[in-house]
mmCIF file of C-alpha atoms in Angstrom:
data_model
loop_
_atom_site.group_PDB
_atom_site.id
_atom_site.type_symbol
_atom_site.label_atom_id
_atom_site.label_comp_id
_atom_site.label_asym_id
_atom_site.label_seq_id
_atom_site.Cartn_x
_atom_site.Cartn_y
_atom_site.Cartn_z
ATOM 1 C CA THR T 1 -6.026 -9.613 -37.364
ATOM 2 C CA LEU T 2 -6.919 -6.851 -34.835
ATOM 3 C CA LEU T 3 -3.409 -5.961 -33.561
ATOM 4 C CA TYR T 4 -3.211 -4.678 -30.468
ATOM 5 C CA THR T 5 -0.318 -2.866 -28.825
ATOM 6 C CA ILE T 6 0.391 -2.465 -25.186
ATOM 7 C CA LYS T 7 3.541 -0.033 -23.779
ATOM 8 C CA PHE T 8 4.615 -2.493 -20.705
ATOM 9 C CA GLU T 9 6.870 0.658 -19.225
ATOM 10 C CA TYR T 10 8.232 -2.327 -17.153
ATOM 11 C CA ASP T 11 6.629 -6.076 -17.515
ATOM 12 C CA MET T 12 7.895 -8.630 -15.031
ATOM 13 C CA GLN T 13 10.541 -10.422 -17.192
ATOM 14 C CA SER T 14 12.431 -7.189 -16.430
ATOM 15 C CA LEU T 15 12.395 -6.862 -13.264
ATOM 16 C CA LYS T 16 13.764 -10.329 -12.672
ATOM 17 C CA ASN T 17 16.664 -9.941 -14.472
ATOM 18 C CA GLU T 18 17.021 -5.838 -13.175
ATOM 19 C CA ILE T 19 16.857 -8.186 -9.818
ATOM 20 C CA ASN T 20 19.038 -11.277 -10.663
ATOM 21 C CA GLU T 21 22.430 -8.525 -12.961
ATOM 22 C CA LEU T 22 21.745 -6.388 -9.175
ATOM 23 C CA HIS T 23 23.190 -9.346 -7.486
ATOM 24 C CA GLN T 24 24.832 -10.567 -9.761
ATOM 25 C CA LYS T 25 26.965 -7.325 -9.155
ATOM 26 C CA LEU T 26 27.291 -7.673 -6.142
ATOM 27 C CA GLU T 27 28.445 -10.951 -6.280
ATOM 28 C CA GLN T 28 31.358 -10.654 -8.168
ATOM 29 C CA ALA T 29 33.037 -7.888 -5.857
ATOM 30 C CA GLY T 30 32.879 -10.630 -3.671
ATOM 31 C CA ASP T 31 33.931 -8.708 0.126
ATOM 32 C CA GLU T 32 34.771 -5.965 -1.599
ATOM 33 C CA ALA T 33 31.060 -4.866 -1.758
ATOM 34 C CA LEU T 34 30.229 -4.624 1.475
ATOM 35 C CA LEU T 35 26.149 -4.493 1.002
ATOM 36 C CA LYS T 36 25.374 -7.565 0.130
ATOM 37 C CA ILE T 37 21.910 -9.856 -1.384
ATOM 38 C CA ILE T 38 20.431 -12.156 1.093
ATOM 39 C CA SER T 39 17.634 -13.385 -0.254
ATOM 40 C CA ARG T 40 15.434 -11.599 -3.002
ATOM 41 C CA ASN T 41 12.541 -12.145 -4.941
ATOM 42 C CA VAL T 42 9.826 -9.561 -7.225
ATOM 43 C CA ASP T 43 8.496 -8.345 -4.191
ATOM 44 C CA GLU T 44 10.594 -7.877 -1.823
ATOM 45 C CA ILE T 45 14.659 -8.128 -1.253
ATOM 46 C CA LEU T 46 16.504 -8.554 2.115
ATOM 47 C CA PHE T 47 20.435 -6.978 2.208
ATOM 48 C CA THR T 48 22.929 -5.927 4.568
ATOM 49 C CA PHE T 49 25.598 -3.916 5.238
ATOM 50 C CA LEU T 50 28.389 -4.002 7.006
ATOM 51 C CA ASP T 51 29.693 -1.457 8.364
ATOM 52 C CA HIS T 52 33.586 -0.055 9.356
ATOM 53 C CA LYS T 53 32.522 -2.211 13.048
ATOM 54 C CA GLY T 54 32.269 -5.808 10.756
ATOM 55 C CA LYS T 55 28.439 -4.961 12.534
ATOM 56 C CA SER T 56 25.613 -5.819 10.510
ATOM 57 C CA HIS T 57 22.377 -3.894 9.714
ATOM 58 C CA SER T 58 19.579 -5.139 7.831
ATOM 59 C CA ILE T 59 17.058 -3.281 5.455
ATOM 60 C CA THR T 60 15.161 -4.350 3.058
ATOM 61 C CA CYS T 61 14.229 -3.323 -0.258
ATOM 62 C CA ASN T 62 9.799 -2.894 -0.856
ATOM 63 C CA ILE T 63 8.532 -4.230 -4.877
ATOM 64 C CA PHE T 64 5.677 -3.250 -5.764
ATOM 65 C CA GLU T 65 3.253 -3.971 -8.752
ATOM 66 C CA GLY T 66 3.932 -0.448 -10.357
ATOM 67 C CA TYR T 67 7.024 -0.901 -10.631
ATOM 68 C CA PRO T 68 9.222 1.682 -11.649
ATOM 69 C CA GLU T 69 6.269 4.430 -11.697
ATOM 70 C CA GLN T 70 5.406 3.033 -8.069
ATOM 71 C CA PRO T 71 8.717 3.031 -6.494
ATOM 72 C CA PRO T 72 9.553 0.473 -4.301
ATOM 73 C CA LEU T 73 9.900 0.672 -0.007
ATOM 74 C CA TRP T 74 13.208 1.004 2.184
ATOM 75 C CA CYS T 75 13.304 -0.413 5.065
ATOM 76 C CA THR T 76 15.959 -1.062 7.706
ATOM 77 C CA ALA T 77 15.197 -2.195 11.374
ATOM 78 C CA SER T 78 18.286 -0.528 12.367
ATOM 79 C CA ASP T 79 18.800 2.220 14.938
ATOM 80 C CA ASN T 80 21.912 3.448 13.223
ATOM 81 C CA THR T 81 21.015 7.420 12.608
ATOM 82 C CA ALA T 82 23.155 7.402 9.439
ATOM 83 C CA VAL T 83 22.003 4.173 7.819
ATOM 84 C CA ASN T 84 18.176 5.695 8.678
ATOM 85 C CA SER T 85 18.511 9.086 7.371
ATOM 86 C CA THR T 86 20.095 7.163 4.539
ATOM 87 C CA ILE T 87 16.708 5.355 4.077
ATOM 88 C CA ASP T 88 14.424 8.311 4.228
ATOM 89 C CA LYS T 89 16.498 9.877 2.052
ATOM 90 C CA LEU T 90 15.851 7.231 -0.609
ATOM 91 C CA ASN T 91 12.322 7.202 -0.042
ATOM 92 C CA SER T 92 12.056 10.075 -1.214
ATOM 93 C CA HIS T 93 12.623 10.390 -4.209
ATOM 94 C CA SER T 94 11.796 8.002 -6.937
ATOM 95 C CA ARG T 95 13.775 5.281 -8.435
ATOM 96 C CA THR T 96 15.183 2.032 -9.300
ATOM 97 C CA ILE T 97 16.146 -0.606 -7.430
ATOM 98 C CA THR T 98 19.783 -0.405 -9.066
ATOM 99 C CA LEU T 99 19.914 3.151 -8.828
ATOM 100 C CA ALA T 100 18.578 2.805 -4.767
ATOM 101 C CA CYS T 101 20.783 0.434 -4.363
ATOM 102 C CA GLN T 102 24.533 2.141 -5.737
ATOM 103 C CA LEU T 103 23.475 5.276 -3.877
ATOM 104 C CA LEU T 104 22.836 3.243 -0.516
ATOM 105 C CA MET T 105 25.835 2.056 -0.631
ATOM 106 C CA ASN T 106 27.463 5.001 -1.472
ATOM 107 C CA ASP T 107 26.481 7.100 0.822
ATOM 108 C CA LEU T 108 26.801 4.337 3.875
ATOM 109 C CA CYS T 109 29.898 3.684 2.795
ATOM 110 C CA GLU T 110 31.117 7.619 3.758
ATOM 111 C CA ALA T 111 28.978 7.606 6.493
ATOM 112 C CA PHE T 112 30.997 4.757 8.015
ATOM 113 C CA GLY T 113 34.604 6.513 6.389
ATOM 114 C CA LEU T 114 35.068 3.948 4.801
ATOM 115 C CA THR T 115 37.134 3.901 1.308
ATOM 116 C CA SER T 116 35.820 4.003 -2.305
ATOM 117 C CA ARG T 117 36.973 0.181 -2.506
ATOM 118 C CA ASN T 118 34.026 -1.283 -0.635
ATOM 119 C CA THR T 119 31.524 0.748 -3.460
ATOM 120 C CA VAL T 120 30.430 -0.910 -6.177
ATOM 121 C CA ASP T 121 29.692 0.623 -9.675
ATOM 122 C CA LEU T 122 25.827 -1.040 -9.951
ATOM 123 C CA CYS T 123 24.692 0.957 -13.172
ATOM 124 C CA ASN T 124 27.177 0.605 -15.498
ATOM 125 C CA GLY T 125 26.644 -0.786 -19.000
ATOM 126 C CA THR T 126 22.710 -1.467 -17.240
ATOM 127 C CA SER T 127 20.046 0.667 -17.989
ATOM 128 C CA SER T 128 18.099 0.448 -14.858
ATOM 129 C CA CYS T 129 19.800 3.438 -13.472
ATOM 130 C CA GLU T 130 18.077 5.635 -16.112
ATOM 131 C CA GLY T 131 14.361 4.252 -15.500
ATOM 132 C CA GLY T 132 14.749 0.612 -17.148
ATOM 133 C CA SER T 133 13.728 0.376 -20.788
ATOM 134 C CA SER T 134 10.391 0.524 -22.294
ATOM 135 C CA SER T 135 9.013 -2.571 -23.872
ATOM 136 C CA SER T 136 6.149 -2.987 -26.053
ATOM 137 C CA LYS T 137 4.789 -6.004 -26.273
ATOM 138 C CA THR T 138 2.203 -6.903 -29.338
ATOM 139 C CA PHE T 139 -1.132 -8.933 -28.947
ATOM 140 C CA ASP T 140 -2.508 -10.575 -31.607
ATOM 141 C CA MET T 141 -6.820 -11.310 -30.458
ATOM 142 C CA ASP T 142 -7.876 -13.333 -32.821
ATOM 143 C CA SER T 143 -5.346 -15.721 -31.338
ATOM 144 C CA GLY T 144 -6.086 -15.391 -27.882
ATOM 145 C CA GLU T 145 -2.619 -14.470 -26.941
ATOM 146 C CA ASP T 146 -2.784 -13.016 -24.118
ATOM 147 C CA ASP T 147 -6.258 -10.882 -24.388
ATOM 148 C CA SER T 148 -6.441 -11.060 -20.839
ATOM 149 C CA ILE T 149 -5.339 -7.711 -21.459
ATOM 150 C CA LEU T 150 -7.967 -5.680 -22.421
ATOM 151 C CA SER T 151 -10.444 -8.125 -21.687
ATOM 152 C CA ASP T 152 -13.301 -6.169 -19.145
ATOM 153 C CA ASP T 153 -11.554 -9.114 -16.694
ATOM 154 C CA ASP T 154 -8.488 -6.735 -16.987
ATOM 155 C CA GLY T 155 -9.283 -3.335 -18.493
ATOM 156 C CA GLY T 156 -11.113 -1.742 -16.955
ATOM 157 C CA ILE T 157 -15.063 -0.463 -16.443
ATOM 158 C CA SER T 158 -17.081 -1.733 -19.668
ATOM 159 C CA ASP T 159 -20.543 -0.331 -20.142
ATOM 160 C CA THR T 160 -22.075 -3.344 -19.454
ATOM 161 C CA ASP T 161 -21.108 -3.375 -15.698
ATOM 162 C CA MET T 162 -22.164 0.033 -15.718
ATOM 163 C CA MET T 163 -25.416 0.468 -13.104
ATOM 164 C CA SER T 164 -28.544 0.138 -15.052
ATOM 165 C CA ASP T 165 -32.466 2.028 -15.137
ATOM 166 C CA SER T 166 -33.774 0.405 -12.741
ATOM 167 C CA GLU T 167 -30.432 0.002 -10.368
ATOM 168 C CA GLU T 168 -29.714 3.525 -10.530
ATOM 169 C CA LYS T 169 -33.161 4.540 -9.691
ATOM 170 C CA SER T 170 -32.954 2.121 -7.159
ATOM 171 C CA ASP T 171 -30.013 3.923 -5.637
ATOM 172 C CA LEU T 172 -31.071 7.290 -5.812
ATOM 173 C CA VAL T 173 -33.212 6.361 -3.261
ATOM 174 C CA ALA T 174 -31.295 5.296 -0.624
ATOM 175 C CA MET T 175 -28.396 7.423 -1.065
ATOM 176 C CA GLN T 176 -27.990 11.263 -1.296
ATOM 177 C CA PRO T 177 -27.582 12.844 -4.751
ATOM 178 C CA GLU T 178 -24.462 13.836 -4.050
ATOM 179 C CA GLN T 179 -22.546 10.141 -3.216
ATOM 180 C CA PHE T 180 -24.593 9.542 -6.583
ATOM 181 C CA ALA T 181 -22.300 12.167 -8.214
ATOM 182 C CA SER T 182 -19.479 11.108 -6.501
ATOM 183 C CA LEU T 183 -19.847 7.293 -7.441
ATOM 184 C CA GLU T 184 -20.984 8.825 -11.373
ATOM 185 C CA LYS T 185 -17.647 11.620 -11.552
ATOM 186 C CA ILE T 186 -15.362 8.541 -10.471
ATOM 187 C CA LYS T 187 -16.349 6.519 -13.779
ATOM 188 C CA GLN T 188 -16.519 8.711 -15.312
ATOM 189 C CA ASN T 189 -12.169 9.802 -13.594
ATOM 190 C CA ILE T 190 -12.128 5.197 -15.171
ATOM 191 C CA ARG T 191 -13.574 5.297 -18.406
ATOM 192 C CA ARG T 192 -11.214 8.840 -19.006
ATOM 193 C CA ASP T 193 -7.790 6.622 -17.688
ATOM 194 C CA GLN T 194 -9.807 3.826 -19.871
ATOM 195 C CA GLU T 195 -8.770 6.317 -23.439
ATOM 196 C CA GLN T 196 -5.610 7.481 -21.733
ATOM 197 C CA GLY T 197 -4.083 3.587 -22.011
ATOM 198 C CA MET T 198 -4.398 3.569 -18.331
ATOM 199 C CA MET T 199 -5.928 -0.030 -17.278
ATOM 200 C CA HIS T 200 -6.987 -1.027 -14.011
ATOM 201 C CA SER T 201 -8.749 -4.184 -13.171
ATOM 202 C CA VAL T 202 -12.502 -4.584 -13.829
ATOM 203 C CA GLN T 203 -13.388 -7.156 -11.256
ATOM 204 C CA ALA T 204 -11.193 -4.962 -8.847
ATOM 205 C CA SER T 205 -12.709 -1.290 -9.671
ATOM 206 C CA ASP T 206 -16.134 -3.337 -9.695
ATOM 207 C CA ARG T 207 -16.076 -4.641 -6.766
ATOM 208 C CA ILE T 208 -14.559 -1.964 -5.431
ATOM 209 C CA MET T 209 -17.364 0.385 -6.528
ATOM 210 C CA LYS T 210 -19.601 -1.934 -5.092
ATOM 211 C CA GLU T 211 -18.301 -1.253 -1.667
ATOM 212 C CA LEU T 212 -18.446 2.543 -1.361
ATOM 213 C CA LYS T 213 -22.194 2.207 -2.894
ATOM 214 C CA GLU T 214 -23.367 -0.547 0.519
ATOM 215 C CA ILE T 215 -21.441 2.077 2.724
ATOM 216 C CA TYR T 216 -23.220 5.287 1.444
ATOM 217 C CA LYS T 217 -26.948 3.306 1.858
ATOM 218 C CA SER T 218 -25.466 1.442 4.873
ATOM 219 C CA ASP T 219 -27.554 2.887 8.355
ATOM 220 C CA ASN T 220 -23.935 3.344 10.405
ATOM 221 C CA TYR T 221 -23.066 5.173 7.531
ATOM 222 C CA LYS T 222 -25.789 7.649 7.817
ATOM 223 C CA THR T 223 -25.772 7.260 10.997
ATOM 224 C CA GLY T 224 -21.838 9.173 11.152
ATOM 225 C CA VAL T 225 -20.385 5.942 13.265
ATOM 226 C CA TYR T 226 -17.938 6.699 9.848
ATOM 227 C CA SER T 227 -18.092 9.055 7.415
ATOM 228 C CA VAL T 228 -15.719 7.700 4.215
ATOM 229 C CA ALA T 229 -13.965 10.421 1.507
ATOM 230 C CA ILE T 230 -11.988 9.421 -1.555
ATOM 231 C CA ASN T 231 -9.039 10.847 -1.678
ATOM 232 C CA ASN T 232 -8.689 12.682 -4.728
ATOM 233 C CA ASP T 233 -11.185 11.329 -6.726
ATOM 234 C CA ASN T 234 -9.296 8.078 -6.936
ATOM 235 C CA LEU T 235 -11.171 4.994 -5.708
ATOM 236 C CA TYR T 236 -8.387 2.903 -5.206
ATOM 237 C CA LYS T 237 -7.718 5.200 -2.133
ATOM 238 C CA TRP T 238 -10.224 6.402 0.559
ATOM 239 C CA ASP T 239 -9.861 8.256 3.605
ATOM 240 C CA VAL T 240 -12.326 6.698 6.783
ATOM 241 C CA TYR T 241 -13.245 8.854 9.566
ATOM 242 C CA LEU T 242 -14.151 7.065 12.902
ATOM 243 C CA LYS T 243 -16.143 8.930 14.607
ATOM 244 C CA LYS T 244 -17.866 6.660 16.845
ATOM 245 C CA VAL T 245 -16.541 3.420 19.076
ATOM 246 C CA ASP T 246 -18.188 2.279 21.795
ATOM 247 C CA PRO T 247 -19.904 5.068 24.661
ATOM 248 C CA ASP T 248 -19.025 3.679 27.501
ATOM 249 C CA SER T 249 -15.009 3.301 26.205
ATOM 250 C CA PRO T 250 -12.333 5.095 27.589
ATOM 251 C CA LEU T 251 -11.823 6.004 23.139
ATOM 252 C CA MET T 252 -15.008 7.651 22.716
ATOM 253 C CA ASP T 253 -14.024 9.652 25.933
ATOM 254 C CA ASP T 254 -9.990 10.771 24.106
ATOM 255 C CA ILE T 255 -12.448 12.428 20.955
ATOM 256 C CA LYS T 256 -15.032 13.711 22.859
ATOM 257 C CA LYS T 257 -11.713 15.300 23.691
ATOM 258 C CA LEU T 258 -10.249 16.637 20.089
ATOM 259 C CA GLU T 259 -11.594 19.790 18.828
ATOM 260 C CA SER T 260 -14.572 19.709 16.881
ATOM 261 C CA ASP T 261 -14.142 19.565 13.873
ATOM 262 C CA HIS T 262 -11.133 16.776 14.635
ATOM 263 C CA GLN T 263 -13.781 14.560 16.930
ATOM 264 C CA HIS T 264 -12.707 11.021 14.926
ATOM 265 C CA ILE T 265 -10.052 8.653 13.960
ATOM 266 C CA HIS T 266 -8.534 9.123 10.861
ATOM 267 C CA LEU T 267 -8.089 5.974 9.150
ATOM 268 C CA SER T 268 -6.811 4.718 5.381
ATOM 269 C CA ILE T 269 -7.337 2.492 3.621
ATOM 270 C CA THR T 270 -5.336 2.365 -0.151
ATOM 271 C CA PHE T 271 -6.973 -1.074 -2.317
ATOM 272 C CA THR T 272 -5.019 -2.649 -4.661
ATOM 273 C CA GLU T 273 -5.339 -3.994 -8.011
ATOM 274 C CA SER T 274 -6.028 -7.454 -6.356
ATOM 275 C CA PHE T 275 -8.708 -6.895 -3.927
ATOM 276 C CA PRO T 276 -10.917 -8.208 -2.892
ATOM 277 C CA PHE T 277 -8.502 -10.993 -3.597
ATOM 278 C CA GLU T 278 -6.129 -9.282 -0.989
ATOM 279 C CA PRO T 279 -6.596 -7.567 1.893
ATOM 280 C CA PRO T 280 -6.307 -2.840 0.850
ATOM 281 C CA PHE T 281 -4.027 -2.214 3.606
ATOM 282 C CA VAL T 282 -5.516 -0.449 6.443
ATOM 283 C CA ARG T 283 -2.650 2.654 8.304
ATOM 284 C CA VAL T 284 -4.522 5.353 11.133
ATOM 285 C CA VAL T 285 -3.382 9.292 9.917
ATOM 286 C CA ALA T 286 -4.460 10.641 13.704
ATOM 287 C CA PRO T 287 -4.587 11.044 15.777
ATOM 288 C CA HIS T 288 -1.271 9.377 17.669
ATOM 289 C CA ILE T 289 -2.791 6.409 19.458
ATOM 290 C CA SER T 290 -1.130 4.270 21.934
ATOM 291 C CA ARG T 291 -1.876 0.768 22.492
ATOM 292 C CA GLY T 292 -4.877 -0.411 20.484
ATOM 293 C CA TYR T 293 -2.898 -2.644 18.303
ATOM 294 C CA VAL T 294 -1.535 0.363 16.440
ATOM 295 C CA MET T 295 1.878 -0.037 15.740
ATOM 296 C CA LYS T 296 5.070 2.256 14.799
ATOM 297 C CA GLY T 297 4.146 4.435 12.134
ATOM 298 C CA GLY T 298 0.031 3.186 12.027
ATOM 299 C CA ALA T 299 -0.193 0.291 11.168
ATOM 300 C CA LEU T 300 -2.203 -2.184 12.657
ATOM 301 C CA CYS T 301 -1.816 -5.039 14.209
ATOM 302 C CA LEU T 302 -4.964 -7.168 12.543
ATOM 303 C CA GLU T 303 -4.172 -10.341 11.263
ATOM 304 C CA VAL T 304 -7.471 -10.420 9.129
ATOM 305 C CA LEU T 305 -5.796 -7.830 7.099
ATOM 306 C CA THR T 306 -2.871 -10.353 5.337
ATOM 307 C CA ARG T 307 -3.374 -12.646 3.261
ATOM 308 C CA GLN T 308 -3.620 -15.137 4.845
ATOM 309 C CA GLY T 309 -6.344 -14.137 7.271
ATOM 310 C CA TRP T 310 -8.365 -12.548 4.632
ATOM 311 C CA SER T 311 -11.465 -12.921 3.008
ATOM 312 C CA SER T 312 -12.283 -12.408 -0.588
ATOM 313 C CA ALA T 313 -16.067 -12.605 1.528
ATOM 314 C CA TYR T 314 -15.417 -9.670 4.194
ATOM 315 C CA SER T 315 -17.669 -6.512 3.286
ATOM 316 C CA ILE T 316 -15.420 -3.131 3.872
ATOM 317 C CA GLU T 317 -17.883 -1.535 6.279
ATOM 318 C CA SER T 318 -17.563 -5.445 8.524
ATOM 319 C CA LEU T 319 -13.625 -3.917 8.009
ATOM 320 C CA ILE T 320 -14.053 -0.817 9.214
ATOM 321 C CA LEU T 321 -16.565 -2.116 11.871
ATOM 322 C CA GLN T 322 -14.240 -5.132 13.291
ATOM 323 C CA ILE T 323 -11.086 -2.122 13.539
ATOM 324 C CA SER T 324 -13.064 0.657 15.592
ATOM 325 C CA ALA T 325 -13.667 -2.711 18.043
ATOM 326 C CA THR T 326 -10.100 -3.549 18.017
ATOM 327 C CA LEU T 327 -9.246 -0.275 18.621
ATOM 328 C CA VAL T 328 -11.811 -0.032 21.936
ATOM 329 C CA LYS T 329 -10.296 -3.794 22.764
ATOM 330 C CA GLY T 330 -7.299 -2.964 23.033
ATOM 331 C CA ASN T 331 -7.118 0.068 24.812
ATOM 332 C CA ALA T 332 -6.432 2.180 22.229
ATOM 333 C CA ARG T 333 -5.809 6.136 24.085
ATOM 334 C CA ILE T 334 -5.293 8.580 22.016
ATOM 335 C CA THR T 335 -1.721 10.852 23.152
ATOM 336 C CA PHE T 336 -2.372 13.871 23.339
ATOM 337 C CA ASN T 337 0.091 16.896 22.388
ATOM 338 C CA HIS T 338 2.266 13.878 21.278
ATOM 339 C CA LYS T 339 5.767 15.487 20.625
ATOM 340 C CA GLY T 340 7.185 12.118 17.997
ATOM 341 C CA THR T 341 7.371 11.534 14.554
ATOM 342 C CA PRO T 342 3.865 11.896 13.109
ATOM 343 C CA TYR T 343 2.592 8.638 11.250
ATOM 344 C CA SER T 344 3.672 7.794 7.396
ATOM 345 C CA PHE T 345 2.734 5.828 4.567
ATOM 346 C CA GLU T 346 6.244 4.548 4.181
ATOM 347 C CA ARG T 347 6.414 4.063 9.025
ATOM 348 C CA ALA T 348 3.892 2.161 8.760
ATOM 349 C CA MET T 349 4.201 0.314 5.623
ATOM 350 C CA CYS T 350 7.930 -0.533 6.815
ATOM 351 C CA SER T 351 5.677 -1.473 10.142
ATOM 352 C CA PHE T 352 3.227 -4.264 8.185
ATOM 353 C CA THR T 353 5.641 -5.623 6.181
ATOM 354 C CA ALA T 354 8.345 -6.579 9.606
ATOM 355 C CA LEU T 355 4.967 -7.828 11.477
ATOM 356 C CA VAL T 356 4.059 -9.682 8.792
ATOM 357 C CA GLU T 357 7.270 -11.675 9.043
ATOM 358 C CA SER T 358 7.657 -12.471 12.398
ATOM 359 C CA HIS T 359 3.735 -13.696 12.808
ATOM 360 C CA LYS T 360 5.064 -16.680 9.631
ATOM 361 C CA ALA T 361 8.186 -17.307 11.178
ATOM 362 C CA ASN T 362 5.959 -17.766 15.068
ATOM 363 C CA GLY T 363 2.308 -17.749 13.667
ATOM 364 C CA TRP T 364 -0.451 -15.476 14.987
ATOM 365 C CA VAL T 365 -1.311 -15.695 18.692
ATOM 366 C CA THR T 366 -4.910 -14.544 20.607
ATOM 367 C CA PRO T 367 -4.324 -12.104 23.088
ATOM 368 C CA PRO T 368 -4.580 -12.215 26.723
ATOM 369 C CA LYS T 369 -8.497 -11.749 27.886
ATOM 370 C CA GLU T 370 -6.972 -7.986 29.722
ATOM 371 C CA GLU T 371 -6.365 -7.048 26.581
ATOM 372 C CA GLY T 372 -9.275 -7.540 24.695
#
């Protein structure tokens, strides 16, 4: 019998246990705990904190698939400076949910001049404040138990998924040598990650590779409508540069006014292991844009970027072109000499999360004709 041991830093059950234990401790503290959980699941925890004046501040913890290696993202709708400062502090360091809650409660109580009795010791008797305990799980490959974790469906790019000789020759003709070399380097990186025990979704990796290959072959790419760069050879993170939009639009005029080396709109596309069944996260990196359905932090107000609006049949090139058209239709303009807070992944994710929740309640509506 062939046995494989896979080490999981934090499986789903561990996450559920941490959330439930956190909720239980806050519940047991009763009114003494000014931090309370309003709702919770493995993707998101909604908290409320009661300040010294009895005002409630809503705080959200967004949890990602890679937790705890990928730390949670903390957001708040509060306009209070102390609350926002504390949230920024939490996002600047990698912490478990429990430890972050302990620091959140301590810092806010101190900021609002509340007594120590209003804080609860969340870390007592738990390993979550130390980053969680690692667990090992053994799978019997002959029995079929969880064998998909090491199969070609979930583990990484297999040799059978790589391009055949004929496909490689065809791609060499359709692509520039440096583009073909870039694809080969990415595949080598994925193989290296496999050898080091880092598991990638074959389905996601194959599809993203296919999308990138198709983009390299496309006329829009070749004629400079946009360009694509892989961020630090990470297949799951793309930098897209929109260089040409509607030539008759004010936005195109604005792009031409930018410095020669920056005559583009920089987009960031982040894929997850669930792609193509879930949409990538897309945000504007620079320059600062007003209108055009660009929100705080650079997030984009587009239904196609949500789970309900996305289809696995969509191509990334069609998505890029749709974003370009939406910016123009929404009368997007570049804000020259912008003095405000620059766009960031954290702020964009917070804005997008709030947008999705809002549309869940109110639905998506067609914009007025004058807005495109």
